[in-house]
Tab-separated table of C-alpha atoms in Angstrom:
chain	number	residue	atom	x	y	z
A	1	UNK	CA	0.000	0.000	0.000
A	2	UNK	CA	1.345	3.313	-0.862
A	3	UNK	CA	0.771	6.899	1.275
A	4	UNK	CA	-0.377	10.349	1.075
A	5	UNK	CA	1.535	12.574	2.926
A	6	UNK	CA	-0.566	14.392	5.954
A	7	UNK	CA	-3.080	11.362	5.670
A	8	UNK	CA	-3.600	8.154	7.007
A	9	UNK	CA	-6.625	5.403	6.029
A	10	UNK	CA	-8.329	4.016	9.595
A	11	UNK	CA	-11.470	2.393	10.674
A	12	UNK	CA	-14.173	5.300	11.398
A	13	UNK	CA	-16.187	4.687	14.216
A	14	UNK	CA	-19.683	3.769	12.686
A	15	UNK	CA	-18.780	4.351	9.294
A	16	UNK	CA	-15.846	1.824	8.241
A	17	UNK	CA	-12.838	2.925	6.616
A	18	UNK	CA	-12.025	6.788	6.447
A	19	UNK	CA	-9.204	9.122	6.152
A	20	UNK	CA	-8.064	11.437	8.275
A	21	UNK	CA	-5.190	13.998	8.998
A	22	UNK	CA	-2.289	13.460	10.894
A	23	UNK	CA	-1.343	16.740	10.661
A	24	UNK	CA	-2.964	20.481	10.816
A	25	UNK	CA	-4.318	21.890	7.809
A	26	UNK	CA	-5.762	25.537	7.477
A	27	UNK	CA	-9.042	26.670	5.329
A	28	UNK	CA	-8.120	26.546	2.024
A	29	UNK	CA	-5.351	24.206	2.246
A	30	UNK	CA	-4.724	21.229	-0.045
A	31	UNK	CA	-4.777	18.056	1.206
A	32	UNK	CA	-4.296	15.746	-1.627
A	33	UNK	CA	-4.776	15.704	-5.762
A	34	UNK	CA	-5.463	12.338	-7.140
A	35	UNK	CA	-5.719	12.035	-10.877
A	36	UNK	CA	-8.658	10.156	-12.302
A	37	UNK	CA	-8.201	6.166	-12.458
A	38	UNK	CA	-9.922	6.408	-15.676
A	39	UNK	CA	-12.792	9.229	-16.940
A	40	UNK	CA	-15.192	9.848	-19.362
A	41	UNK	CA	-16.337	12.975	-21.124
A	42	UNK	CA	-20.167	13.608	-21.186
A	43	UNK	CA	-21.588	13.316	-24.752
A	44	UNK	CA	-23.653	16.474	-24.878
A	45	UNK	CA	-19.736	18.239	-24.357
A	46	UNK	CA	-17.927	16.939	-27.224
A	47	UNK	CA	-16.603	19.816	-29.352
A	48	UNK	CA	-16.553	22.060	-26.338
A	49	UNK	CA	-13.544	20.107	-23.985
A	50	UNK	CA	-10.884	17.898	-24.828
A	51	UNK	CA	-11.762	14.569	-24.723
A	52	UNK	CA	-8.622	13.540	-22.778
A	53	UNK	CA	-7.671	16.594	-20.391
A	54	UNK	CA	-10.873	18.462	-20.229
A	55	UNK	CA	-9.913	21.803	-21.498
A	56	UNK	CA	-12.223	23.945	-22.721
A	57	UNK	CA	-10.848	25.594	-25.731
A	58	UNK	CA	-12.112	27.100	-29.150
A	59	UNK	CA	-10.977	25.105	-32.404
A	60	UNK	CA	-10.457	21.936	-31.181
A	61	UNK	CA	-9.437	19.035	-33.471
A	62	UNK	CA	-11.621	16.215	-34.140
A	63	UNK	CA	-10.520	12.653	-34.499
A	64	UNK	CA	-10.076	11.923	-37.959
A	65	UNK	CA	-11.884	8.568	-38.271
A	66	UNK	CA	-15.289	8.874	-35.980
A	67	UNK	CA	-15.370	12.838	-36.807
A	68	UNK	CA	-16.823	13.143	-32.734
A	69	UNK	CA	-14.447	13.310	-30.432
A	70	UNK	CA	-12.387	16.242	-30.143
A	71	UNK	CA	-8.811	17.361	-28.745
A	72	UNK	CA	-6.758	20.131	-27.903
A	73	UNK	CA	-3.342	18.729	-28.954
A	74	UNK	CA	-1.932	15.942	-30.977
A	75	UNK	CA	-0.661	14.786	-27.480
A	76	UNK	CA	-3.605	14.325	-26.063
A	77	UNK	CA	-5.109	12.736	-28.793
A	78	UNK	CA	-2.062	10.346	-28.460
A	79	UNK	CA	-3.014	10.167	-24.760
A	80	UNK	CA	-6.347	8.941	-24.956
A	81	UNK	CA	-6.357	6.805	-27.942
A	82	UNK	CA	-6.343	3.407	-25.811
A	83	UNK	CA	-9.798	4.359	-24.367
A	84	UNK	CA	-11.370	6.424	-27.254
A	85	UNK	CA	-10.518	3.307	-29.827
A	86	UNK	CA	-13.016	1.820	-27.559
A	87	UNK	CA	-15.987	4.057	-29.255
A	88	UNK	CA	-13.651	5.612	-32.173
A	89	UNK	CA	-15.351	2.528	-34.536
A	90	UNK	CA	-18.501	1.270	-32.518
A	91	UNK	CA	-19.835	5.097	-33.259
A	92	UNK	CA	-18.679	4.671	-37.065
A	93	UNK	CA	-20.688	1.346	-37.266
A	94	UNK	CA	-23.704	2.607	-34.751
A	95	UNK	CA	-24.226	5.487	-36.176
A	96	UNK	CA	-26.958	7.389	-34.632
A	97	UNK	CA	-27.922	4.180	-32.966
A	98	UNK	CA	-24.599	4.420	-31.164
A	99	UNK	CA	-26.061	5.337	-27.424
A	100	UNK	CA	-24.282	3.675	-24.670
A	101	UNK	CA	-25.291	5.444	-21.273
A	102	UNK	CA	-22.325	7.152	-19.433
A	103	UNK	CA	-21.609	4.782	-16.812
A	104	UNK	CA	-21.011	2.214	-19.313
A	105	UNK	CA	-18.713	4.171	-21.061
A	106	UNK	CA	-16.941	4.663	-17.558
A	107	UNK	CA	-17.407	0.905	-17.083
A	108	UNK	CA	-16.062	0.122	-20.100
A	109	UNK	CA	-12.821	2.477	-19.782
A	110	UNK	CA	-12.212	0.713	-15.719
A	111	UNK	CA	-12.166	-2.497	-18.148
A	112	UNK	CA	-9.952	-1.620	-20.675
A	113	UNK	CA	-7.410	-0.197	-17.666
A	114	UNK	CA	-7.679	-3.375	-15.456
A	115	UNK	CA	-6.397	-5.158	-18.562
A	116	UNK	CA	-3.333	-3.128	-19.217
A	117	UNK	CA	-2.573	-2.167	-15.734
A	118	UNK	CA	0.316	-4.384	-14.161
A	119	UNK	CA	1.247	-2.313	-10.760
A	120	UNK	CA	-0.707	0.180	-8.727
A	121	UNK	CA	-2.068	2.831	-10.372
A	122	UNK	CA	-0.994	6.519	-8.728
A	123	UNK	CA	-5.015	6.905	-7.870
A	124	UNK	CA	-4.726	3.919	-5.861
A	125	UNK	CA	-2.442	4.749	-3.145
A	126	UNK	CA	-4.271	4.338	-0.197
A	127	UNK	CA	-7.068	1.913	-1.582
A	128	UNK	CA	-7.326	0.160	-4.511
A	129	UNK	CA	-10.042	-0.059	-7.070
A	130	UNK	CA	-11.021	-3.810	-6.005
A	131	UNK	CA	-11.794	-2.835	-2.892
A	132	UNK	CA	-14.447	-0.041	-3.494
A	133	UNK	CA	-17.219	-0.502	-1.615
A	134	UNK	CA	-19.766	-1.869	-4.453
A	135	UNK	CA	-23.519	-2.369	-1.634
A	136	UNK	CA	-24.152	-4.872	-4.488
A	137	UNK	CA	-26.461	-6.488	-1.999
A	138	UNK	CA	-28.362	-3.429	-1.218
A	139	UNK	CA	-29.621	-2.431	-4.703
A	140	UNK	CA	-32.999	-2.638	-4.885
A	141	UNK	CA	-35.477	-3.656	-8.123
A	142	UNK	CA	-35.599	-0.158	-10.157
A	143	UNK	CA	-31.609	0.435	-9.789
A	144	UNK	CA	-30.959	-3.472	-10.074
A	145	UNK	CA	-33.080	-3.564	-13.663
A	146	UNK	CA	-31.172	0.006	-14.471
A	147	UNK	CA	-28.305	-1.480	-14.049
A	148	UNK	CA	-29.130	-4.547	-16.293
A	149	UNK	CA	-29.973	-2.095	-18.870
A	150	UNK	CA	-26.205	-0.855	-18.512
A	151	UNK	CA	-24.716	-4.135	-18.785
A	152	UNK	CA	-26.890	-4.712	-21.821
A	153	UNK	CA	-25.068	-1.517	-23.317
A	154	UNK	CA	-21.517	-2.461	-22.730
A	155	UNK	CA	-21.944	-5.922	-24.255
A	156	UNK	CA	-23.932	-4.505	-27.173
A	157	UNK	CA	-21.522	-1.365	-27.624
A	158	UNK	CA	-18.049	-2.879	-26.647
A	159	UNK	CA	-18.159	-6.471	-26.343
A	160	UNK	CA	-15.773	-6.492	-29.882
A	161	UNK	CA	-13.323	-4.691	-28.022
A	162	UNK	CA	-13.157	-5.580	-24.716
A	163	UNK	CA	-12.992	-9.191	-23.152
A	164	UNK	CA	-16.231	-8.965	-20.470
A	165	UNK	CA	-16.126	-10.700	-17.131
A	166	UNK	CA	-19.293	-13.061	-15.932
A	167	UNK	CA	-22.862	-11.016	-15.684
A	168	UNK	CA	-22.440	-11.356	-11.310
A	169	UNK	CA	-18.903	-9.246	-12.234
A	170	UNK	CA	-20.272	-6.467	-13.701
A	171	UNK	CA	-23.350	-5.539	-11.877
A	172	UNK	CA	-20.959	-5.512	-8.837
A	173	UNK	CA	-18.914	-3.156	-10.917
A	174	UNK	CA	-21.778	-1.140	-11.884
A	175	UNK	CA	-22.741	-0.552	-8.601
A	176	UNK	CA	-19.313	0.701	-7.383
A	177	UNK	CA	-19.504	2.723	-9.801
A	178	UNK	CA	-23.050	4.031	-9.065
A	179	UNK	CA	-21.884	4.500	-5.102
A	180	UNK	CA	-18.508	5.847	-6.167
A	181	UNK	CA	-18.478	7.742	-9.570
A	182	UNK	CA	-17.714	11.315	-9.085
A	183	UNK	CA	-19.217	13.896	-11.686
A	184	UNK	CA	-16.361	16.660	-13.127
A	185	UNK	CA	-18.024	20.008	-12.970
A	186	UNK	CA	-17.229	23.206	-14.249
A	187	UNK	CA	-17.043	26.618	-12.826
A	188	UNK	CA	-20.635	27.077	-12.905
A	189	UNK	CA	-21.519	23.216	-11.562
A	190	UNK	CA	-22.195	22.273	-14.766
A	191	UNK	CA	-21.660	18.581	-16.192
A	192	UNK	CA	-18.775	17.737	-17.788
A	193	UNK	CA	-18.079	14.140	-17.006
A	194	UNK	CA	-17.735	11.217	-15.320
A	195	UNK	CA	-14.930	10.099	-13.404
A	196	UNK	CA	-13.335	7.370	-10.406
A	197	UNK	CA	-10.677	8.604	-7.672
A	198	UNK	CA	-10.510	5.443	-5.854
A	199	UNK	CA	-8.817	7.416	-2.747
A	200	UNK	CA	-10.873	10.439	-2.886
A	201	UNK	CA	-13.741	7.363	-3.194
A	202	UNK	CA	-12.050	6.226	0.830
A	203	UNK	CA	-13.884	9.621	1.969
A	204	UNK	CA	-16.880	9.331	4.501
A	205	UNK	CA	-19.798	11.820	4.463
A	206	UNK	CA	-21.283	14.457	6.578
A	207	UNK	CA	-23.692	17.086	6.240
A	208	UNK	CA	-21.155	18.999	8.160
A	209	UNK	CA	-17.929	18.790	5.937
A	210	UNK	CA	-14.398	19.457	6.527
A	211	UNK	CA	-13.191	19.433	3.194
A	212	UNK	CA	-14.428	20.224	-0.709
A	213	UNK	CA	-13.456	17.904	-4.024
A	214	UNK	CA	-13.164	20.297	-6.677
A	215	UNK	CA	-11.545	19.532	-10.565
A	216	UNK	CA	-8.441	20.707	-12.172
A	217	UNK	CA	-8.831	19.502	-15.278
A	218	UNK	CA	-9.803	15.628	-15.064
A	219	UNK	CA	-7.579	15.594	-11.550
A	220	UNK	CA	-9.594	15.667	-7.618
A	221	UNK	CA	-8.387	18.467	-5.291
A	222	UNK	CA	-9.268	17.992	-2.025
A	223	UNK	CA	-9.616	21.097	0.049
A	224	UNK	CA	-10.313	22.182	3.607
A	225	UNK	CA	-12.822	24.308	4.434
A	226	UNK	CA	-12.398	23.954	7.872
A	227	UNK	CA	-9.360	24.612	9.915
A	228	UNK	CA	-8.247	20.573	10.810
A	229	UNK	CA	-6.170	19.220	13.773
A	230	UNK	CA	-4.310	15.745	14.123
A	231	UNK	CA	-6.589	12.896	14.478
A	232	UNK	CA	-9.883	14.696	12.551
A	233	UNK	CA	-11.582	12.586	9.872
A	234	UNK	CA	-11.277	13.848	6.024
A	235	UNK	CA	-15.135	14.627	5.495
A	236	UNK	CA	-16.933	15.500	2.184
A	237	UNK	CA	-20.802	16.269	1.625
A	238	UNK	CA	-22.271	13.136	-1.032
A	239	UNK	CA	-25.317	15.320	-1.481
A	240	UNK	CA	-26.804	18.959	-1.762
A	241	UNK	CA	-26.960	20.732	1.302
A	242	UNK	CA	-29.738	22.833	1.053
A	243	UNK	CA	-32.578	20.095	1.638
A	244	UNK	CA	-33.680	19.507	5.520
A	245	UNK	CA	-32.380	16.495	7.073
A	246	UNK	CA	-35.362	14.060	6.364
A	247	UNK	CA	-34.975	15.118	2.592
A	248	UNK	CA	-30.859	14.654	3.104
A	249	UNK	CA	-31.337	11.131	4.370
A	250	UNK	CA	-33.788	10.029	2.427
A	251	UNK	CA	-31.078	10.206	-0.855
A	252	UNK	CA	-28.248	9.077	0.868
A	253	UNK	CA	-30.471	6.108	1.793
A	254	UNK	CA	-31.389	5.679	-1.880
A	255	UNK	CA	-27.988	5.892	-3.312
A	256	UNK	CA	-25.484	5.099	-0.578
A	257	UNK	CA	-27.501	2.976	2.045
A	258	UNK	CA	-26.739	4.760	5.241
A	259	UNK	CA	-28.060	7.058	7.384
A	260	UNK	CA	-26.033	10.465	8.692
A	261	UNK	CA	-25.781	11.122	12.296
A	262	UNK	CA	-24.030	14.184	12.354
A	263	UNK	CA	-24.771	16.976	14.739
A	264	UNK	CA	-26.560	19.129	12.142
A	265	UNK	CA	-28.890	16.041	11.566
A	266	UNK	CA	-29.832	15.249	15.381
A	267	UNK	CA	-30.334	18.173	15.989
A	268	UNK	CA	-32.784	19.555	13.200
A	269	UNK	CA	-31.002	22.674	13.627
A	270	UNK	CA	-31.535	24.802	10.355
A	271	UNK	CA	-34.298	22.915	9.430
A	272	UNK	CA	-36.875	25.334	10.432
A	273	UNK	CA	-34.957	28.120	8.671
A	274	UNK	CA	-35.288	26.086	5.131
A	275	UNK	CA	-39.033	25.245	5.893
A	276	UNK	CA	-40.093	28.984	6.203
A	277	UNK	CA	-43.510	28.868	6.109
A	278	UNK	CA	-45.276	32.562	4.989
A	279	UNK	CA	-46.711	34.711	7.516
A	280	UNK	CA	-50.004	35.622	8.259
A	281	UNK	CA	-52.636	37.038	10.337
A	282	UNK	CA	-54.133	33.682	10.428
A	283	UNK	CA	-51.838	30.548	11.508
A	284	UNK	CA	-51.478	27.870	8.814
A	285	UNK	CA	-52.739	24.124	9.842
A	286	UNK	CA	-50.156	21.752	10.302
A	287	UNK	CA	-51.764	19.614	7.630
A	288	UNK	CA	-51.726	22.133	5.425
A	289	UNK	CA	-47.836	22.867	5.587
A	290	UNK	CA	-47.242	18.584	5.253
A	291	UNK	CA	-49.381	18.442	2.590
A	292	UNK	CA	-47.393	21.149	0.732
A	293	UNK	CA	-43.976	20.024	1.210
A	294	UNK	CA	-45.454	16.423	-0.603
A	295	UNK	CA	-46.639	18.713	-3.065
A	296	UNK	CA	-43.420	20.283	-3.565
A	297	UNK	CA	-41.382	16.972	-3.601
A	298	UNK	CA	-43.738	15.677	-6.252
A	299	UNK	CA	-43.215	18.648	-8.446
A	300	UNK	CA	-39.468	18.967	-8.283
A	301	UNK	CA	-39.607	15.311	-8.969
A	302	UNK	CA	-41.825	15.529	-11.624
A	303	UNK	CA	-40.120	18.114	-13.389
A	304	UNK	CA	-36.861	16.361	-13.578
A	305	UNK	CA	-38.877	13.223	-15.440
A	306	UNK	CA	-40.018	16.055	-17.943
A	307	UNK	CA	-36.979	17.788	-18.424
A	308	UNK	CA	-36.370	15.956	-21.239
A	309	UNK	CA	-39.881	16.046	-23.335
A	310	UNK	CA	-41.132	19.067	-22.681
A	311	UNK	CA	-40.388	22.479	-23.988
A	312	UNK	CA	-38.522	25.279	-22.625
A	313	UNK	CA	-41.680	27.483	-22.921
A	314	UNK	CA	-43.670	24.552	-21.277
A	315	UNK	CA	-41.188	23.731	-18.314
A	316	UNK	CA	-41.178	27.489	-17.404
A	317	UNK	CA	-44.873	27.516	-16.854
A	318	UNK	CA	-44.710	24.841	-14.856
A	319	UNK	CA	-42.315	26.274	-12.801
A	320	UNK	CA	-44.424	29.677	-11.816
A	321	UNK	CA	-47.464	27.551	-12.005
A	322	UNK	CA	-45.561	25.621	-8.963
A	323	UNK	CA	-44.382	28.419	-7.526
A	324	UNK	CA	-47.633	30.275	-7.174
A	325	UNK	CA	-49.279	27.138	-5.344
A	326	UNK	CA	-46.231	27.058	-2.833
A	327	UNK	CA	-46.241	31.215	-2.616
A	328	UNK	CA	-49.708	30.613	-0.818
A	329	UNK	CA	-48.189	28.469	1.931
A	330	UNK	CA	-44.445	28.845	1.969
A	331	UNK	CA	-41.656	32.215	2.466
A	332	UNK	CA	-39.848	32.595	-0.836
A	333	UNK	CA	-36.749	31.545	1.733
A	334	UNK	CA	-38.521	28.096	1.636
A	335	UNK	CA	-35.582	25.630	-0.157
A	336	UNK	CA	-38.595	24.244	-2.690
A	337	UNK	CA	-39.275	27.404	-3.489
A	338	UNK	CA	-35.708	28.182	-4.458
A	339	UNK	CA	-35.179	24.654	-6.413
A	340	UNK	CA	-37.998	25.779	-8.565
A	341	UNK	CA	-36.635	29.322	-8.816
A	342	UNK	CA	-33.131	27.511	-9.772
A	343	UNK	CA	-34.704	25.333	-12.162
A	344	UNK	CA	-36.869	28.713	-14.113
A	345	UNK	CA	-33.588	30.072	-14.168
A	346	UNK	CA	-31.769	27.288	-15.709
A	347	UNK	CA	-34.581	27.229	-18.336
A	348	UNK	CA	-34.465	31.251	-18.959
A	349	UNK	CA	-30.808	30.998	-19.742
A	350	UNK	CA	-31.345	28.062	-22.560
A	351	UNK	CA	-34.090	30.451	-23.853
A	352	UNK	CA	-31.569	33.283	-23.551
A	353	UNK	CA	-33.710	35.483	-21.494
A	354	UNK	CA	-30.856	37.100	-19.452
A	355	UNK	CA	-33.737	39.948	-17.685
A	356	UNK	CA	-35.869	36.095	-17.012
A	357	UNK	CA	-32.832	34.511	-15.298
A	358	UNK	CA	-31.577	37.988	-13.325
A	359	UNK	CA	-34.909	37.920	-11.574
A	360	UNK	CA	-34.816	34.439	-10.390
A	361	UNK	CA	-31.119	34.456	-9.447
A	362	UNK	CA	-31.758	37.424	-7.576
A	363	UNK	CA	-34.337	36.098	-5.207
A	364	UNK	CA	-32.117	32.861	-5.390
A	365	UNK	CA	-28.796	34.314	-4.399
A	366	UNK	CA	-30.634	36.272	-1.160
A	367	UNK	CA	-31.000	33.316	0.434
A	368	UNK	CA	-28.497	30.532	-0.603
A	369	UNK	CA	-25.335	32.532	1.030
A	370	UNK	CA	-27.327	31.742	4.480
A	371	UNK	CA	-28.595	27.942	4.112
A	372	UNK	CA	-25.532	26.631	2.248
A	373	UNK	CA	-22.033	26.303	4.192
A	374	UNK	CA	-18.663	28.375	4.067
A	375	UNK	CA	-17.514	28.006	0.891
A	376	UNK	CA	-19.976	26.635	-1.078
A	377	UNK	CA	-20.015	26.251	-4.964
A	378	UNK	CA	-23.617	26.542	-4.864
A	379	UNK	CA	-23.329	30.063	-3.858
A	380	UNK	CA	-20.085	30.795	-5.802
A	381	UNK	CA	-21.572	29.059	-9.161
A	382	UNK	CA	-24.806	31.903	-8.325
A	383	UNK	CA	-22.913	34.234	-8.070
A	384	UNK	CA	-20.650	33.898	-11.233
A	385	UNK	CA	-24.044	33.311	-13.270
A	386	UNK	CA	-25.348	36.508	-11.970
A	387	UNK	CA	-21.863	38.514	-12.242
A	388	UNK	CA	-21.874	37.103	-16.347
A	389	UNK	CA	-25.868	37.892	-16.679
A	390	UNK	CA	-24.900	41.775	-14.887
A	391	UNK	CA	-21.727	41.669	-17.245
A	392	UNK	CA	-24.116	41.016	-20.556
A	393	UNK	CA	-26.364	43.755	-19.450
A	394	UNK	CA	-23.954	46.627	-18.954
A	395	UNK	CA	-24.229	47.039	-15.441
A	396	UNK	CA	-20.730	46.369	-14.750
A	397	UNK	CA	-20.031	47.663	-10.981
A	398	UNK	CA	-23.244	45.343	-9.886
A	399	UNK	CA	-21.484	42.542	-12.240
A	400	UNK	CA	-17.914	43.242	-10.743
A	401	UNK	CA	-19.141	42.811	-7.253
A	402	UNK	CA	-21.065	39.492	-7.881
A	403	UNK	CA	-17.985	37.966	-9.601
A	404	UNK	CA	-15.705	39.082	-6.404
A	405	UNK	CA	-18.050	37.614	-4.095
A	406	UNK	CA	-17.728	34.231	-6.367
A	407	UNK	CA	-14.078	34.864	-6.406
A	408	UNK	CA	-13.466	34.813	-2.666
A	409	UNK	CA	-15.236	31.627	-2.394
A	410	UNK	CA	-13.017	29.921	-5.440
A	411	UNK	CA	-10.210	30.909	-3.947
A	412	UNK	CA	-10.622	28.713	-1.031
A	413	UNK	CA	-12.338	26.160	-2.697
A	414	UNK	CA	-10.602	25.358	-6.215
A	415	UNK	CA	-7.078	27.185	-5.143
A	416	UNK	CA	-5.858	30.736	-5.944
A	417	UNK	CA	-4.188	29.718	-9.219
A	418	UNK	CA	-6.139	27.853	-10.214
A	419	UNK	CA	-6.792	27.856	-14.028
A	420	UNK	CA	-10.964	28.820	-13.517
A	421	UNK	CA	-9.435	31.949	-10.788
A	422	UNK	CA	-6.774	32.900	-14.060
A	423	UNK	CA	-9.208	32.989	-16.300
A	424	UNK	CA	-12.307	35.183	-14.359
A	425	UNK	CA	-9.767	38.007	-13.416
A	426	UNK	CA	-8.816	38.065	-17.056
A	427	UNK	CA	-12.493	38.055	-17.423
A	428	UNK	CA	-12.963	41.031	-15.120
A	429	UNK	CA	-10.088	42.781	-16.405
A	430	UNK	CA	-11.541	43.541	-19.648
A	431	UNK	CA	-14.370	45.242	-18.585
């Protein structure tokens, strides 16, 4: 077993094996950068990044023989040819039928790397891919038959170039995969990829983190965000932070089969905060608040099933249509209210109504720097939408401001040189 310097693997009371520090690290600090045992860029990307190092650059070079994937330098088109010849002629052959899902892409990549790799790889020094924990046992009927579908995929999309282990091998792979993928994100939290860190992967949760995995290119950064001492466990956030506890432990049930016991979740304590209910001369029933927060649940996950076959027009409606039936019961502080406000504005900005998304984001950003943590990239990926949206509309000194209030949150979280902090004072520079 190799070592990371500052960090040891133990057994976490409750938990099983964690990380933690063996010596002090201060907010901001870097604990460890692991690069990715294998990734995969997101489809809907291609043409934008670099297929191999994730760089987002104009004119990028396409592969010459499946004309899709694209690459910002011969040498990284040299660099990922082992895993792109893996698609280069399946999407040749496919065609527009050619639609494996991500995670079998991913799959298919940890496959190919097994096969080639005869020592340790540098992601692996603390725990090794094998020994990811896979809660193959745990999966229940929907995620069991999704996963089934997945397997399907790689043996109809790779099985000419990759030798496949048994079916019990590869739903256990699929679900370590499912309980330990990591998603690359951009600036603004948006998709990129997928991706394994098999050390990062050794990190326990808590709704109270100590530390923040951000992305320098396809590489993990692990960050405090806490001062640490000698002896305190290395603790990340698996989920969104904004939802109330039951909401909180109701996912991490659903996709990592465990319940969170840290102080913020005995004790409740901002929960009444994100449930604002509105006021009013005349108190609101109980029943009447419970039956509203089902309400909102259903919506929010009703509109992520429709996401995908409705219209922009169409999802926005349903979005104030929802937010008028909460606005009668809940505070606009009210964290349904604000995924629904998130959502309009994610719609406005496909539609490319900058004055649509300003108003949402505005009533958004009010309350997010209060219910999220220090150094969130929920609030810092607010306010650099805003700052651009202020920036498009020529009110620069609002737009400056927003972007320095993003900046002083990146700089903790993704490191002061980092290529995103470069890039954003350039960006504020020229105006």
């Amino acid at each position: 077993m190799g070592s990371i310097a500052g960090l040891e693997r133990f057994d976490s009371p409750g938990k099983g094996r964690g990380l933690r520090v063996t010596r002090p690290f201060k907010v901001g600090e870097l604990l460890f950068s692991s690069p990715a045992y294998t990734c995969v860029l997101s489809v809907k990307e291609r043409g934008l990044y670099c297929e191999f190092c994730f760089t987002r650059k104009e004119k990028l070079a396409r592969c010459g023989k499946c004309r899709k994937a694209s690459y910002c330098s011969v040498e990284c088109q040299r660099g990922d040819w082992a895993m792109h010849k893996l698609e280069c002629s399946a999407m040749n052959a496919f065609k527009e039928k050619w639609c494996p899902s991500e995670i079998s892409r991913l799959v298919a990549r940890i496959l190919a790397k097994k096969k080639t790799q005869k020592e340790r790889c540098v992601s692996e020094k603390i725990l090794l891919i094998e020994e990811i924990q896979s809660h193959v046992e745990d999966v229940d009927n929907e995620k069991r038959e999704m996963n089934e579908a997945d397997v399907a995929g790689l043996h109809c999309f790779f099985s000419k170039h990759l030798e496949l282990p048994g079916h019990k091998d590869l739903l256990t792979l699929f679900s370590q995969v499912a309980c330990n993928g990591f998603t690359v994100e951009d600036d603004e939290l948006s998709h990129m990829g997928t991706a394994l860190y098999p050390d990062v992967a050794l990190i326990n949760h808590s709704c109270l983190p100590s530390v923040i995995v951000t992305y320098n290119g396809t590489s993990a950064e692990v960050r405090a965000v806490k001062n640490m001492k000698p002896g305190d466990e290395v603790l990340i956030s698996y989920i969104d932070l904004l939802y109330p506890v039951d909401d909180r432990n109701n996912r991490l049930r659903e996709s990592y089969y465990f319940t969170c016991d840290c102080q913020d979740c005995k004790t409740k304590s901002k929960d009444k905060e994100k449930l604002k209910v509105r006021k009013r001369s005349d108190p609101i029933e109980p029943d009447v608040i419970s039956n509203m927060v089902r309400y909102a649940r259903k919506t929010i996950r009703e509109f992520r099933a429709l996401k995908h076959t409705k219209t922009p027009s169409e999802l926005l409606e349903i979005c104030e249509q929802s937010l008028e039936e909460m606005g009668a019961v809940f505070d606009d502080a009210n964290v349904y209210m604000l995924h629904v406000m998130y959502q309009a504005m994610g719609v406005c900005l496909y539609m490319q109504d900058p004055y649509g998304a300003l108003r949402y984001g505005e009533s958004i950003i009010k309350h997010y720097s209060k219910l999220y943590p220090s150094y969130s990239l929920n609030v810092s990926s607010m306010y650099l939408k805003l700052g651009r949206l202020y920036m498009g509309l020529e009110r620069h000194s609002v737009g400056i401001s927003a972007l320095k209030k993003a900046m002083a949150i990146m700089e903790v979280a993704h490191g002061k040189d980092h290529f995103y902090l470069t890039e954003l004072r350039k960006e504020m520079a020229q105006k």
